[in-house]
Amino acid sequence: MHATLVEPFSVPFMARALTELLLLAVLAGVVSTHVLTRRLGFVADAMTHTVFPGIVLGFLSAGVDGVLPGALAAAAVTAILLTLLTRSRRVTDDTALAVLLAAMFAVGVVLVSRRASYTADLTSFLFGRLLTVTAGQIAQTAVVAGLVLTTLAVLHKELLLRAFDPRAAAAMGYRIWLLDLVLNLAVALVVVAAAQSVGTILVIALLVVPAATGRLVSDRIAPITLAGVAVAALSGYLGLAISYRASVSHGLRLAGGATVVLTMVAVYLLTLLAAGLARALRSRRTSDAVA
Amino acid sequence: MRPSRRPITAFALAAALTAPLTACGDNATPQLAAAGDGKLAVVATTTQVADFARNIGGDKVTVTQILKPNIDPHEYEPTPADITAIGAAKVVVKSGLGLEKWLDETISAAGFKGTTVDASTGVKIRQGNGDEEQQDGDPHIWHNPRNAKIMVQNIGKAFAAADPADAAAYEKNLADYSAKLDKLDADIQAKIDKLPPDGRKLVTNHDAFGYYIDRYQLEFIGSIIPSFDTSAELSAKDIDDIVAKIKKTGTKAVLSESSLPPKTAEAIARQAGVQVVAGEDALYGDTLGPQGSAGDTYLKMEEHNTDVIVRALGG
Amino acid sequence: MAALHIDHATIAYDTEPVLTGVTGRVHAGEVVALIGPNGAGKSTLIKAVLGLVPVVGGTVTVLGRAPAAARRDVAYVPQADSLDPQFPVSVAQVVLMGRYREVGWLRRPGRDDRRIAADALDQVGLADRARATFGTLSGGQRQRVLLARAIAQRPRLLLLDEPFNGVDLVSQDALLGALGELKRQGTAVLLSTHDLALAQHVSDHACLLNRRMFGFGPTGATLTPDLLRATYGNQALELHGDQIVVAHH
């Protein structure tokens, strides 16, 4: 077991990949709780699509170096537009999102189809490049994590109130749209940060599964968040280890990002099972006591 | 859905059930070039340069090949095994000209400290198709056996420099293989010469055969996929253009490559009313064929391609 | 000075005027009930007092200031069933939310805040449920918790949106008790309801609304068959002269 769990990470590129994943685990784990309580799953998923035109534009303007700024800009624009659109009572979250999503994705497709061009750098954003993550990218992720986590910590109680009771929050004088904008931007940042390593297609898992798992074992924000981070970290670690061992010892190709996500889902399912069993055992004990 | 009131219990159960997942055999049998067996550890990217490397290195090298047959080299994502192999290697052989854009990142992630050989050094490059990504030119240099000679020379030189003790062996292998390449060149020339001068028009999937066409002076009508990138799509106008050209020039056949789906080629051939050569008889453009196929070595690949082209053109 | 002074106000929702001709005052220690059918504009009026919808004609003055400026001293109690019962939060956490404005942006609630919250929860009789998940309480208990949250704000004006809807008798008693105590302490209370019996029981004044105001005055004088019939559009029925029943639609 040592060969699977410890040895891979003595290799520098694996250690870097693990560091990146652990950083993302903390970041996405915390943001995931907010995604859960505000039901932003659809928003987060949409953002993974709306970054596409940003990536294309960035690539067209500045090559590979333009991809990240392009993605950031697109994600930020999505967050802002979304917040503005849902401020108007006539437009619901889902409608606004669907409109935005279709429009931005279409822009991306038009841009791409105008040139029969080279897509490798773009697909790396879709699927992520976990194993070739550099120290520089890790530093970037750390900065984003620091920024987002600090902001969410500072606004913790206000975000909780807004999520639980937006009417009371408004009555107390909090600007709902501003709190929403901050959170949407936080989600956007996580989408872009995580996309570089695990790809946009898998980012949504990082933003949804951790808190969903935490919700199975607790009904308090703090434990849910802790559990979410733990699940994400554990899955990152195990997923990487499995992917490494499969490739190096068995010649099996298990893409790093996807293996991490599958591991996370497996942990979720096992937790679901365990929680169900625990519940069944407890009610059995109760009915025994009654009888 | 009411969650458990005993978070810890549920979690412990989950952890207990997850533990078996981590139980893996300790029989780590790395399929990597081990430093200890005295052979020069080489990593080669494409199927073609891997074949060259094996031929030049002989039993003095262990070659780890990254790309498998029929895998598109443009969008490859390296595996842990690939990166580990590169980290342990002394020489990395690449085909060059932008074919392996992912290689630089991979090499730095692996902490590679050896020599990187760009097999395309010294080869006269054809112009690319005008696409930005092809500013380095057309990368399919190997389809001209004379270019292949230059490529293997580069490889041989690098091997000798990294492993001077076996330099003599490498030189001999190089000489032997170069002779084979010369013979290949002559064979192909002979077969092509048998075709009538106005019956040498070729339509194939994507522009992979530029160097072959230049060397043997065939006539290239158009490709099914206009750029060198295999995922570029054809517009309706592009298709009409090609069909018109086919009809106007009297091309007899559309040839499909083995590493691309033949449906697009078939569609055009149907519209233009010409023969489609696809599937088993397909041409090997981007990669060698898999083990046991008609194109599983470079020499066999070029012979096979020539036979298919000549047959389709009525020779 | 009245805690709440409304003078010939026209309230809009977005840009549409939906409520006109509202005039009345709520003083400290008084309870005023907003009475009217669904869609009458009761919630809209409450939102106007909170400064959340525009007042396009006349004035609404809260504690001598514009509504938005007075929020610090105004507390709002929404209907409990508008909240997600699955939300992972405890009763104590909900009540503590009432202290957030006082605590401010960057600080965390302190011991004093927790004590105030605990007292507030005690006032509604749910001190023993502090650690429970909010959603596990009954509808009436949840409504009491929301009132406790408002009490924790220590407001001078309290606004309640249909607080007795779907509330069991025990919780109803607790709510009435807490409101009575607030009244004694000098808090001004404005609550909307369509339970006329409760309105008569708890409030000093009544305000009849149905897109416009049909009456404002002492409860006994205002909840008359004629005014009610006018407000509810002939759906009011008379029973035993002093007990009035309105047909719900």
Short mmCIF file of C-alpha atoms in Angstrom, two decimals, chain B residues 9 15 51 59 72 82 90 99 102 113 119 166 168 182 198-199 248 301:
data_model
loop_
_atom_site.label_atom_id
_atom_site.label_comp_id
_atom_site.label_asym_id
_atom_site.label_seq_id
_atom_site.Cartn_x
_atom_site.Cartn_y
_atom_site.Cartn_z
CA THR B 9 -20.52 7.54 12.94
CA ALA B 15 -14.04 5.70 5.75
CA ASP B 51 10.72 3.38 -35.04
CA ASP B 59 20.02 -3.35 -28.51
CA ASP B 72 -3.52 12.33 -32.69
CA ASP B 82 5.11 9.19 -19.74
CA LYS B 90 18.88 10.53 -21.16
CA LEU B 99 3.73 18.55 -33.70
CA TRP B 102 2.69 19.54 -25.14
CA LYS B 113 18.09 16.94 -17.67
CA ALA B 119 14.62 15.09 -35.58
CA ASP B 166 28.48 2.56 -28.08
CA ALA B 168 30.43 2.56 -33.19
CA ASP B 182 17.87 4.75 -50.09
CA ASP B 198 -1.15 12.98 -66.43
CA GLY B 199 -2.51 10.29 -64.15
CA LYS B 248 -12.78 19.22 -63.57
CA MET B 301 4.28 2.30 -44.10
#
